[in-house]
Amino acid sequence: MAFALIQAASRPFLGTGETVDPYAPPTAAEADRAAAVLRSDYERWSRWALGVVAFVVAAGGGFIAAGMVASLSTPGRVDAVDVIVTLIAVVIALAGSTLLVALWWTGRALTRAASYWLRAPYVNGQRAPRAAGWVQARTVNLEPRILVRLLTVALALLVAVGGVAVFIRDLGAGVSIFTVPALLVGICGALSGIGQGGGVLRIVNGLSAGDPLWSWLTRSVRAR
């Protein structure tokens, strides 16, 4: 079976509130099924692995391309091989970046819809927040498919900090051929970490509808 960024089973549930009849809201069982399908699609190991590969390709290609450009800009003879390597690195970096954007865009659609369906039974009054919801909203981060994403979010943000730190250091100590490449890798890490972290947060936000403490806090804030 060919890999799809969004599986066919998920597409009927992507419309969220825009396609739901307000006079015939979905039942709690229907909402649970929709949320399960969407979460299963988003949390596939293959999506996560593809994202890791895309990040390595984008960051690595960008680092090499920027480094080669910086090297070629120094006085000296420009070798045809260097130009070819630079062009190949640019193409690789663009391919990885395109894949990262596609994963982010489709992941955003899946997690937004999943969050809606997770909250739907509580919003429609079909289910009341309870203690089990408080537990689930917190232990979801320990589920393997979520936990591994949190780990790669942390690693991506560490890469971002490292890349930006090298860039800032070089601004004071002297610009080198690694200054711009490090910044590009840092930007790639920051965007990747923020993008993937946003997907996890949307799922947690959906589950928080079943948390009585969070529901009470949100009602209190809205009442002010």
Coordinates of N, CA and C in Angstrom, one line a residue:
M1 N 0.8 -1.2 0.0 CA 0.0 0.0 0.0 C 0.9 1.2 0.0
A2 N 0.6 2.2 -0.9 CA 1.4 3.4 -1.0 C 1.2 4.3 0.3
F3 N 2.3 5.0 0.6 CA 2.2 5.8 1.8 C 1.4 7.1 1.5
A4 N 0.5 7.5 2.4 CA -0.3 8.7 2.2 C -0.1 9.6 3.4
L5 N 0.1 10.9 3.2 CA 0.2 11.8 4.4 C -1.1 11.8 5.2
I6 N -2.2 11.7 4.5 CA -3.5 11.6 5.2 C -4.2 10.4 4.6
Q7 N -4.5 9.5 5.4 CA -5.2 8.2 5.0 C -6.6 8.5 4.6
A8 N -7.1 7.7 3.7 CA -8.5 7.8 3.2 C -9.5 7.8 4.3
A9 N -9.3 6.9 5.3 CA -10.2 6.8 6.5 C -10.4 8.1 7.3
S10 N -9.4 8.9 7.2 CA -9.4 10.2 8.0 C -10.1 11.3 7.3
R11 N -10.2 11.3 6.0 CA -10.7 12.4 5.3 C -12.2 12.8 5.6
P12 N -13.1 11.8 5.9 CA -14.4 12.3 6.2 C -14.5 13.0 7.5
F13 N -13.5 13.0 8.4 CA -13.6 13.6 9.7 C -12.8 14.9 9.7
L14 N -12.2 15.3 8.6 CA -11.3 16.5 8.7 C -12.1 17.8 8.7
G15 N -13.4 17.8 8.4 CA -14.1 19.1 8.3 C -14.4 19.7 9.6
T16 N -14.3 19.0 10.7 CA -14.6 19.5 12.1 C -15.9 20.1 12.1
G17 N -16.1 21.2 12.8 CA -17.4 21.9 13.0 C -18.0 22.4 11.8
E18 N -17.3 22.7 10.7 CA -17.9 23.3 9.5 C -18.8 22.4 8.8
T19 N -18.6 21.0 8.9 CA -19.5 20.1 8.2 C -20.4 19.3 9.1
V20 N -20.5 19.7 10.4 CA -21.4 19.0 11.3 C -22.7 19.7 11.4
D21 N -23.8 19.0 11.3 CA -25.1 19.6 11.4 C -25.4 20.0 12.8
P22 N -25.6 21.3 13.1 CA -25.8 21.7 14.5 C -27.1 21.2 15.1
Y23 N -28.0 20.8 14.3 CA -29.3 20.3 14.8 C -29.2 18.7 15.0
A24 N -28.1 18.1 14.6 CA -28.0 16.7 14.8 C -26.5 16.4 15.1
P25 N -26.0 16.8 16.2 CA -24.6 16.7 16.6 C -24.3 15.2 16.7
P26 N -23.0 14.9 16.4 CA -22.6 13.4 16.4 C -22.7 12.9 17.9
T27 N -23.0 11.6 17.9 CA -23.0 11.0 19.2 C -21.6 10.8 19.8
A28 N -21.6 10.5 21.1 CA -20.3 10.4 21.7 C -19.5 9.2 21.1
A29 N -20.2 8.2 20.7 CA -19.5 7.0 20.1 C -18.9 7.4 18.8
E30 N -19.7 8.2 18.0 CA -19.2 8.7 16.7 C -18.0 9.6 16.8
A31 N -18.0 10.5 17.8 CA -16.9 11.4 18.1 C -15.7 10.6 18.5
D32 N -15.9 9.6 19.4 CA -14.7 8.7 19.8 C -14.1 8.0 18.6
R33 N -14.9 7.5 17.7 CA -14.4 6.8 16.6 C -13.6 7.7 15.7
A34 N -14.2 8.9 15.4 CA -13.5 9.9 14.6 C -12.1 10.3 15.2
A35 N -12.1 10.6 16.5 CA -10.9 11.0 17.2 C -9.9 9.8 17.1
A36 N -10.3 8.6 17.3 CA -9.4 7.5 17.2 C -8.8 7.3 15.8
V37 N -9.6 7.5 14.8 CA -9.1 7.3 13.4 C -8.1 8.4 13.1
L38 N -8.4 9.6 13.5 CA -7.5 10.8 13.2 C -6.2 10.7 14.0
R39 N -6.3 10.3 15.3 CA -5.1 10.1 16.1 C -4.2 9.0 15.6
S40 N -4.9 7.9 15.2 CA -4.1 6.8 14.7 C -3.4 7.2 13.4
D41 N -4.0 8.0 12.6 CA -3.4 8.5 11.3 C -2.2 9.4 11.6
Y42 N -2.4 10.3 12.5 CA -1.3 11.3 12.8 C -0.2 10.6 13.6
E43 N -0.5 9.7 14.5 CA 0.5 9.1 15.3 C 1.2 7.9 14.7
R44 N 1.1 7.7 13.4 CA 1.7 6.6 12.8 C 3.3 6.7 13.0
W45 N 3.9 5.5 13.2 CA 5.4 5.5 13.3 C 6.0 6.0 12.0
S46 N 5.3 5.6 10.9 CA 5.9 6.0 9.6 C 5.9 7.5 9.3
R47 N 4.9 8.2 9.8 CA 4.9 9.7 9.7 C 6.1 10.2 10.5
W48 N 6.3 9.7 11.7 CA 7.3 10.2 12.6 C 8.7 9.9 12.0
A49 N 8.9 8.7 11.5 CA 10.2 8.4 10.9 C 10.5 9.2 9.6
L50 N 9.4 9.4 8.8 CA 9.6 10.2 7.6 C 9.9 11.7 8.0
G51 N 9.4 12.2 9.1 CA 9.7 13.5 9.6 C 11.2 13.6 10.0
V52 N 11.7 12.6 10.7 CA 13.1 12.6 11.1 C 14.0 12.6 9.9
V53 N 13.7 11.7 8.9 CA 14.5 11.7 7.7 C 14.4 13.0 7.0
A54 N 13.3 13.6 6.9 CA 13.1 14.9 6.2 C 13.9 16.0 6.9
F55 N 13.9 15.9 8.2 CA 14.7 16.9 9.0 C 16.2 16.8 8.7
V56 N 16.7 15.6 8.8 CA 18.1 15.3 8.5 C 18.5 15.7 7.1
V57 N 17.6 15.4 6.2 CA 17.9 15.8 4.8 C 17.9 17.3 4.6
A58 N 16.9 18.0 5.2 CA 16.8 19.4 5.0 C 17.9 20.1 5.7
A59 N 18.2 19.8 7.0 CA 19.2 20.4 7.8 C 20.6 20.1 7.2
G60 N 20.8 18.8 6.9 CA 22.1 18.5 6.3 C 22.4 19.1 4.9
G61 N 21.3 19.1 4.1 CA 21.5 19.7 2.8 C 21.7 21.2 2.9
G62 N 20.9 21.8 3.8 CA 21.1 23.2 3.9 C 22.5 23.6 4.5
F63 N 23.0 22.8 5.4 CA 24.3 23.1 6.0 C 25.4 23.0 4.9
I64 N 25.3 21.9 4.1 CA 26.3 21.7 3.1 C 26.2 22.8 2.0
A65 N 25.0 23.1 1.6 CA 24.8 24.1 0.6 C 25.3 25.5 1.0
A66 N 25.0 25.9 2.2 CA 25.4 27.2 2.7 C 26.9 27.2 2.9
G67 N 27.5 26.1 3.4 CA 28.9 26.0 3.6 C 29.7 26.1 2.3
M68 N 29.1 25.4 1.3 CA 29.8 25.4 0.0 C 29.7 26.8 -0.7
V69 N 28.6 27.5 -0.5 CA 28.4 28.9 -1.0 C 29.4 29.8 -0.3
A70 N 29.6 29.6 1.0 CA 30.5 30.5 1.7 C 31.9 30.2 1.3
S71 N 32.2 28.9 1.0 CA 33.6 28.5 0.6 C 33.9 29.1 -0.8
L72 N 32.9 29.0 -1.7 CA 33.1 29.5 -3.1 C 33.2 31.0 -3.1
S73 N 32.6 31.7 -2.1 CA 32.7 33.1 -2.1 C 34.1 33.7 -1.8
T74 N 34.9 32.8 -1.2 CA 36.3 33.2 -0.9 C 37.1 33.3 -2.1
P75 N 38.1 34.2 -2.2 CA 38.9 34.4 -3.3 C 39.6 33.1 -3.7
G76 N 39.6 32.8 -5.0 CA 40.3 31.6 -5.5 C 39.5 31.0 -6.7
R77 N 40.1 30.0 -7.2 CA 39.5 29.4 -8.4 C 38.2 28.6 -8.0
V78 N 37.1 28.8 -8.8 CA 35.9 28.0 -8.5 C 35.9 26.8 -9.3
D79 N 35.8 25.6 -8.6 CA 35.9 24.3 -9.3 C 34.5 23.9 -9.7
A80 N 34.4 23.3 -10.9 CA 33.1 22.9 -11.4 C 32.4 21.9 -10.5
V81 N 33.3 21.0 -9.9 CA 32.8 20.0 -9.0 C 32.1 20.6 -7.8
D82 N 32.7 21.7 -7.3 CA 32.2 22.4 -6.1 C 30.8 23.0 -6.4
V83 N 30.7 23.5 -7.6 CA 29.4 24.1 -8.0 C 28.3 23.0 -8.1
I84 N 28.7 21.9 -8.7 CA 27.7 20.7 -8.8 C 27.3 20.2 -7.5
V85 N 28.3 20.1 -6.6 CA 28.0 19.6 -5.2 C 27.0 20.6 -4.5
T86 N 27.3 21.9 -4.7 CA 26.4 22.9 -4.1 C 25.0 22.8 -4.6
L87 N 24.9 22.7 -6.0 CA 23.5 22.6 -6.5 C 22.8 21.3 -6.1
I88 N 23.5 20.2 -6.0 CA 22.9 19.0 -5.5 C 22.4 19.2 -4.0
A89 N 23.3 19.8 -3.2 CA 22.9 20.1 -1.8 C 21.7 21.0 -1.7
V90 N 21.6 22.0 -2.6 CA 20.4 22.8 -2.6 C 19.2 22.1 -2.9
V91 N 19.2 21.2 -3.9 CA 18.1 20.4 -4.3 C 17.7 19.5 -3.2
I92 N 18.6 18.9 -2.5 CA 18.3 18.0 -1.4 C 17.7 18.7 -0.2
A93 N 18.2 19.9 0.1 CA 17.7 20.7 1.1 C 16.2 21.1 0.8
L94 N 16.0 21.5 -0.4 CA 14.6 21.9 -0.8 C 13.7 20.8 -0.7
A95 N 14.1 19.6 -1.1 CA 13.3 18.4 -1.1 C 12.9 18.1 0.4
G96 N 13.9 18.1 1.2 CA 13.6 17.8 2.7 C 12.7 18.9 3.3
S97 N 12.9 20.1 2.9 CA 12.1 21.2 3.5 C 10.7 21.1 3.0
T98 N 10.5 20.7 1.7 CA 9.2 20.5 1.1 C 8.4 19.4 1.8
L99 N 9.1 18.3 2.1 CA 8.5 17.2 2.8 C 8.1 17.6 4.3
L100 N 9.0 18.4 4.9 CA 8.7 18.8 6.3 C 7.4 19.7 6.3
V101 N 7.3 20.6 5.3 CA 6.1 21.5 5.2 C 4.9 20.6 5.0
A102 N 5.0 19.6 4.1 CA 3.8 18.8 3.8 C 3.4 18.0 5.1
L103 N 4.4 17.5 5.8 CA 4.1 16.8 7.1 C 3.5 17.7 8.1
W104 N 4.0 18.9 8.2 CA 3.4 19.9 9.1 C 2.0 20.2 8.7
W105 N 1.7 20.5 7.5 CA 0.4 21.0 7.0 C -0.6 19.9 7.2
T106 N -0.3 18.6 6.8 CA -1.2 17.6 7.0 C -1.4 17.2 8.5
G107 N -0.3 17.2 9.2 CA -0.4 17.0 10.6 C -1.3 18.0 11.4
R108 N -1.2 19.2 10.9 CA -2.0 20.3 11.5 C -3.5 20.0 11.3
A109 N -3.8 19.6 10.1 CA -5.2 19.3 9.7 C -5.7 18.1 10.5
L110 N -4.9 17.1 10.7 CA -5.3 15.9 11.4 C -5.5 16.2 12.9
T111 N -4.5 16.9 13.5 CA -4.6 17.2 14.9 C -5.7 18.2 15.3
R112 N -5.9 19.2 14.4 CA -7.0 20.1 14.6 C -8.4 19.4 14.6
A113 N -8.5 18.5 13.7 CA -9.8 17.7 13.6 C -9.9 16.8 14.8
A114 N -8.8 16.1 15.2 CA -8.8 15.2 16.3 C -9.2 16.0 17.6
S115 N -8.6 17.2 17.8 CA -8.9 18.0 18.9 C -10.4 18.3 19.0
Y116 N -11.0 18.6 17.8 CA -12.4 18.9 17.8 C -13.2 17.7 18.2
W117 N -12.9 16.6 17.6 CA -13.7 15.4 17.9 C -13.5 14.9 19.4
L118 N -12.4 15.1 19.9 CA -12.1 14.8 21.3 C -13.0 15.7 22.3
R119 N -13.2 16.9 21.9 CA -13.9 17.9 22.7 C -15.4 17.8 22.4
A120 N -15.8 17.3 21.3 CA -17.2 17.3 20.9 C -18.2 16.8 21.9
P121 N -18.0 15.6 22.5 CA -19.0 15.1 23.4 C -19.2 16.0 24.7
Y122 N -18.1 16.7 25.1 CA -18.2 17.5 26.2 C -18.9 18.9 25.9
V123 N -18.6 19.4 24.7 CA -19.2 20.6 24.2 C -20.7 20.4 24.0
N124 N -21.1 19.2 23.5 CA -22.5 19.0 23.2 C -23.3 18.5 24.4
G125 N -22.6 18.4 25.6 CA -23.3 18.0 26.8 C -23.6 16.5 26.9
Q126 N -23.0 15.7 26.0 CA -23.2 14.3 26.0 C -22.4 13.5 27.0
R127 N -21.3 14.2 27.5 CA -20.4 13.6 28.4 C -19.9 14.7 29.4
A128 N -19.8 14.3 30.7 CA -19.3 15.3 31.6 C -17.8 15.0 32.0
P129 N -17.1 16.1 32.3 CA -15.7 15.9 32.7 C -15.6 15.0 34.0
R130 N -14.6 14.2 34.1 CA -14.5 13.4 35.3 C -13.0 13.1 35.6
A131 N -12.8 12.5 36.7 CA -11.4 12.3 37.2 C -10.5 11.6 36.2
A132 N -11.1 10.6 35.5 CA -10.4 9.8 34.5 C -9.9 10.8 33.4
G133 N -10.6 11.8 33.1 CA -10.2 12.8 32.1 C -9.0 13.5 32.5
W134 N -8.9 13.9 33.8 CA -7.8 14.6 34.4 C -6.5 13.7 34.2
V135 N -6.7 12.4 34.5 CA -5.5 11.5 34.3 C -5.1 11.4 32.9
Q136 N -6.1 11.2 32.0 CA -5.8 10.9 30.6 C -5.1 12.1 29.9
A137 N -5.5 13.3 30.3 CA -4.9 14.6 29.7 C -3.4 14.7 30.1
R138 N -3.0 14.0 31.2 CA -1.6 14.1 31.6 C -0.8 12.9 31.2
T139 N -1.4 11.7 31.2 CA -0.6 10.5 30.9 C -0.5 10.3 29.4
V140 N -1.3 11.1 28.6 CA -1.2 10.9 27.1 C 0.3 11.2 26.7
N141 N 1.0 12.0 27.4 CA 2.4 12.4 27.0 C 3.3 11.2 27.2
L142 N 2.9 10.2 28.0 CA 3.7 9.0 28.2 C 3.4 7.9 27.2
E143 N 2.4 8.1 26.4 CA 2.1 7.1 25.3 C 3.3 7.0 24.4
P144 N 3.8 5.9 24.0 CA 5.0 5.8 23.1 C 4.9 6.7 21.9
R145 N 3.8 6.7 21.2 CA 3.8 7.5 19.9 C 3.8 9.0 20.2
I146 N 3.3 9.4 21.4 CA 3.4 10.8 21.7 C 4.7 11.1 22.4
L147 N 5.2 10.2 23.2 CA 6.5 10.5 23.9 C 7.6 10.6 22.9
V148 N 7.7 9.8 21.9 CA 8.8 9.9 20.9 C 8.7 11.2 20.2
R149 N 7.5 11.7 20.0 CA 7.4 13.0 19.3 C 7.9 14.1 20.2
L150 N 7.6 14.0 21.5 CA 8.1 15.0 22.5 C 9.6 15.0 22.5
L151 N 10.2 13.8 22.4 CA 11.7 13.6 22.5 C 12.3 14.3 21.2
T152 N 11.7 14.1 20.1 CA 12.3 14.7 18.9 C 12.0 16.2 18.9
V153 N 10.9 16.7 19.5 CA 10.7 18.1 19.7 C 11.8 18.7 20.5
A154 N 12.2 18.0 21.6 CA 13.2 18.5 22.5 C 14.6 18.5 21.7
L155 N 14.9 17.5 21.0 CA 16.1 17.4 20.2 C 16.2 18.5 19.2
A156 N 15.1 18.7 18.5 CA 15.1 19.7 17.4 C 15.3 21.1 18.0
L157 N 14.7 21.4 19.2 CA 14.9 22.7 19.8 C 16.3 22.8 20.4
L158 N 16.9 21.7 20.8 CA 18.3 21.8 21.2 C 19.2 22.1 20.0
V159 N 18.9 21.5 18.8 CA 19.7 21.8 17.6 C 19.5 23.3 17.3
A160 N 18.3 23.8 17.5 CA 18.0 25.2 17.2 C 18.9 26.1 18.1
V161 N 18.9 25.8 19.4 CA 19.7 26.6 20.3 C 21.2 26.5 20.0
G162 N 21.7 25.3 19.6 CA 23.1 25.2 19.2 C 23.4 26.0 18.0
G163 N 22.6 25.9 17.0 CA 22.8 26.6 15.7 C 22.8 28.1 15.9
V164 N 21.9 28.6 16.7 CA 21.8 30.1 16.9 C 23.0 30.5 17.8
A165 N 23.4 29.6 18.8 CA 24.5 30.0 19.6 C 25.8 30.1 18.8
V166 N 26.0 29.2 17.9 CA 27.2 29.3 17.0 C 27.2 30.5 16.2
F167 N 26.0 30.9 15.7 CA 25.9 32.1 14.9 C 26.2 33.3 15.7
I168 N 25.6 33.4 16.9 CA 25.9 34.6 17.7 C 27.4 34.7 18.1
R169 N 27.9 33.5 18.5 CA 29.4 33.5 18.8 C 30.2 34.0 17.7
D170 N 29.9 33.6 16.5 CA 30.7 34.0 15.3 C 30.6 35.5 15.0
L171 N 29.4 36.0 15.4 CA 29.3 37.5 15.1 C 30.3 38.3 15.9
G172 N 30.6 37.7 17.1 CA 31.6 38.4 18.0 C 33.0 38.0 17.7
A173 N 33.2 36.7 17.5 CA 34.6 36.2 17.3 C 35.1 36.3 15.9
G174 N 34.2 36.4 15.0 CA 34.6 36.4 13.6 C 33.8 35.4 12.7
V175 N 33.3 35.9 11.6 CA 32.5 35.1 10.7 C 33.3 34.0 10.0
S176 N 32.8 32.8 10.0 CA 33.5 31.7 9.3 C 32.6 31.1 8.3
I177 N 33.0 30.1 7.6 CA 32.2 29.4 6.6 C 31.1 28.6 7.3
F178 N 31.1 28.5 8.6 CA 30.1 27.7 9.3 C 29.1 28.6 10.0
T179 N 29.2 29.9 9.9 CA 28.3 30.8 10.6 C 26.9 30.7 10.0
V180 N 26.7 30.9 8.7 CA 25.4 30.9 8.1 C 24.9 29.5 8.1
P181 N 25.7 28.4 7.8 CA 25.1 27.1 7.8 C 24.6 26.7 9.2
A182 N 25.3 27.2 10.3 CA 24.8 26.9 11.6 C 23.5 27.6 11.9
L183 N 23.3 28.8 11.4 CA 22.1 29.5 11.5 C 20.9 28.8 10.8
L184 N 21.2 28.3 9.6 CA 20.1 27.6 8.8 C 19.7 26.4 9.5
V185 N 20.7 25.6 10.1 CA 20.3 24.4 10.8 C 19.5 24.8 12.1
G186 N 19.9 25.9 12.7 CA 19.1 26.3 13.9 C 17.7 26.7 13.6
I187 N 17.5 27.4 12.5 CA 16.2 27.8 12.0 C 15.4 26.5 11.7
C188 N 16.0 25.6 11.0 CA 15.3 24.4 10.7 C 14.9 23.6 11.9
G189 N 15.8 23.6 12.9 CA 15.4 22.9 14.2 C 14.3 23.6 14.9
A190 N 14.3 24.9 15.0 CA 13.3 25.7 15.7 C 11.9 25.5 15.0
L191 N 11.9 25.6 13.7 CA 10.6 25.4 13.0 C 10.1 24.0 13.1
S192 N 11.0 23.0 13.0 CA 10.5 21.6 13.1 C 10.0 21.3 14.6
G193 N 10.7 21.8 15.6 CA 10.3 21.6 16.9 C 9.0 22.2 17.3
I194 N 8.8 23.5 16.8 CA 7.6 24.2 17.1 C 6.4 23.5 16.3
G195 N 6.7 23.1 15.1 CA 5.6 22.5 14.3 C 5.1 21.2 14.9
Q196 N 6.1 20.3 15.3 CA 5.7 19.0 15.8 C 5.1 19.2 17.2
G197 N 5.7 20.1 18.0 CA 5.1 20.3 19.3 C 3.7 20.8 19.3
G198 N 3.4 21.6 18.3 CA 2.0 22.1 18.1 C 1.0 21.0 17.9
G199 N 1.4 20.0 17.2 CA 0.5 18.9 16.9 C 0.2 18.1 18.2
V200 N 1.2 17.9 19.0 CA 1.0 17.2 20.3 C 0.1 18.1 21.2
L201 N 0.4 19.4 21.3 CA -0.4 20.3 22.1 C -1.9 20.3 21.7
R202 N -2.2 20.2 20.4 CA -3.6 20.2 20.0 C -4.3 18.9 20.5
I203 N -3.6 17.8 20.5 CA -4.2 16.5 21.0 C -4.4 16.6 22.5
V204 N -3.4 17.2 23.2 CA -3.6 17.3 24.7 C -4.7 18.3 25.0
N205 N -4.9 19.4 24.1 CA -5.9 20.3 24.3 C -7.3 19.7 24.2
G206 N -7.4 18.8 23.2 CA -8.7 18.1 23.0 C -9.0 17.2 24.2
L207 N -8.0 16.5 24.7 CA -8.2 15.6 25.8 C -8.6 16.4 27.1
S208 N -8.1 17.6 27.2 CA -8.3 18.4 28.4 C -9.8 18.8 28.6
A209 N -10.6 18.6 27.5 CA -12.0 18.9 27.7 C -12.6 17.9 28.7
G210 N -12.0 16.7 28.9 CA -12.5 15.8 29.9 C -12.0 15.9 31.2
D211 N -11.1 17.0 31.4 CA -10.5 17.2 32.7 C -11.4 18.2 33.5
P212 N -12.0 17.8 34.6 CA -12.9 18.7 35.4 C -12.2 19.9 35.9
L213 N -10.9 19.8 36.3 CA -10.2 21.0 36.8 C -10.0 22.0 35.7
W214 N -9.5 21.5 34.5 CA -9.3 22.4 33.4 C -10.6 23.1 32.9
S215 N -11.7 22.3 32.9 CA -13.0 22.8 32.5 C -13.5 23.9 33.4
W216 N -13.2 23.7 34.7 CA -13.6 24.7 35.7 C -12.8 26.0 35.5
L217 N -11.5 25.8 35.3 CA -10.7 27.0 35.1 C -11.1 27.8 33.8
T218 N -11.4 27.1 32.7 CA -11.7 27.8 31.5 C -13.1 28.4 31.7
R219 N -14.0 27.8 32.4 CA -15.3 28.4 32.6 C -15.2 29.7 33.5
S220 N -14.3 29.6 34.4 CA -14.1 30.8 35.3 C -13.5 31.9 34.6
V221 N -12.6 31.6 33.7 CA -11.9 32.7 32.9 C -12.9 33.3 31.9
R222 N -13.8 32.5 31.3 CA -14.7 33.0 30.3 C -15.8 33.8 31.0
A223 N -16.1 33.5 32.3 CA -17.2 34.2 33.0 C -16.7 35.6 33.4
R224 N -15.4 35.9 33.4 CA -15.0 37.2 33.8 C -15.1 38.2 32.7

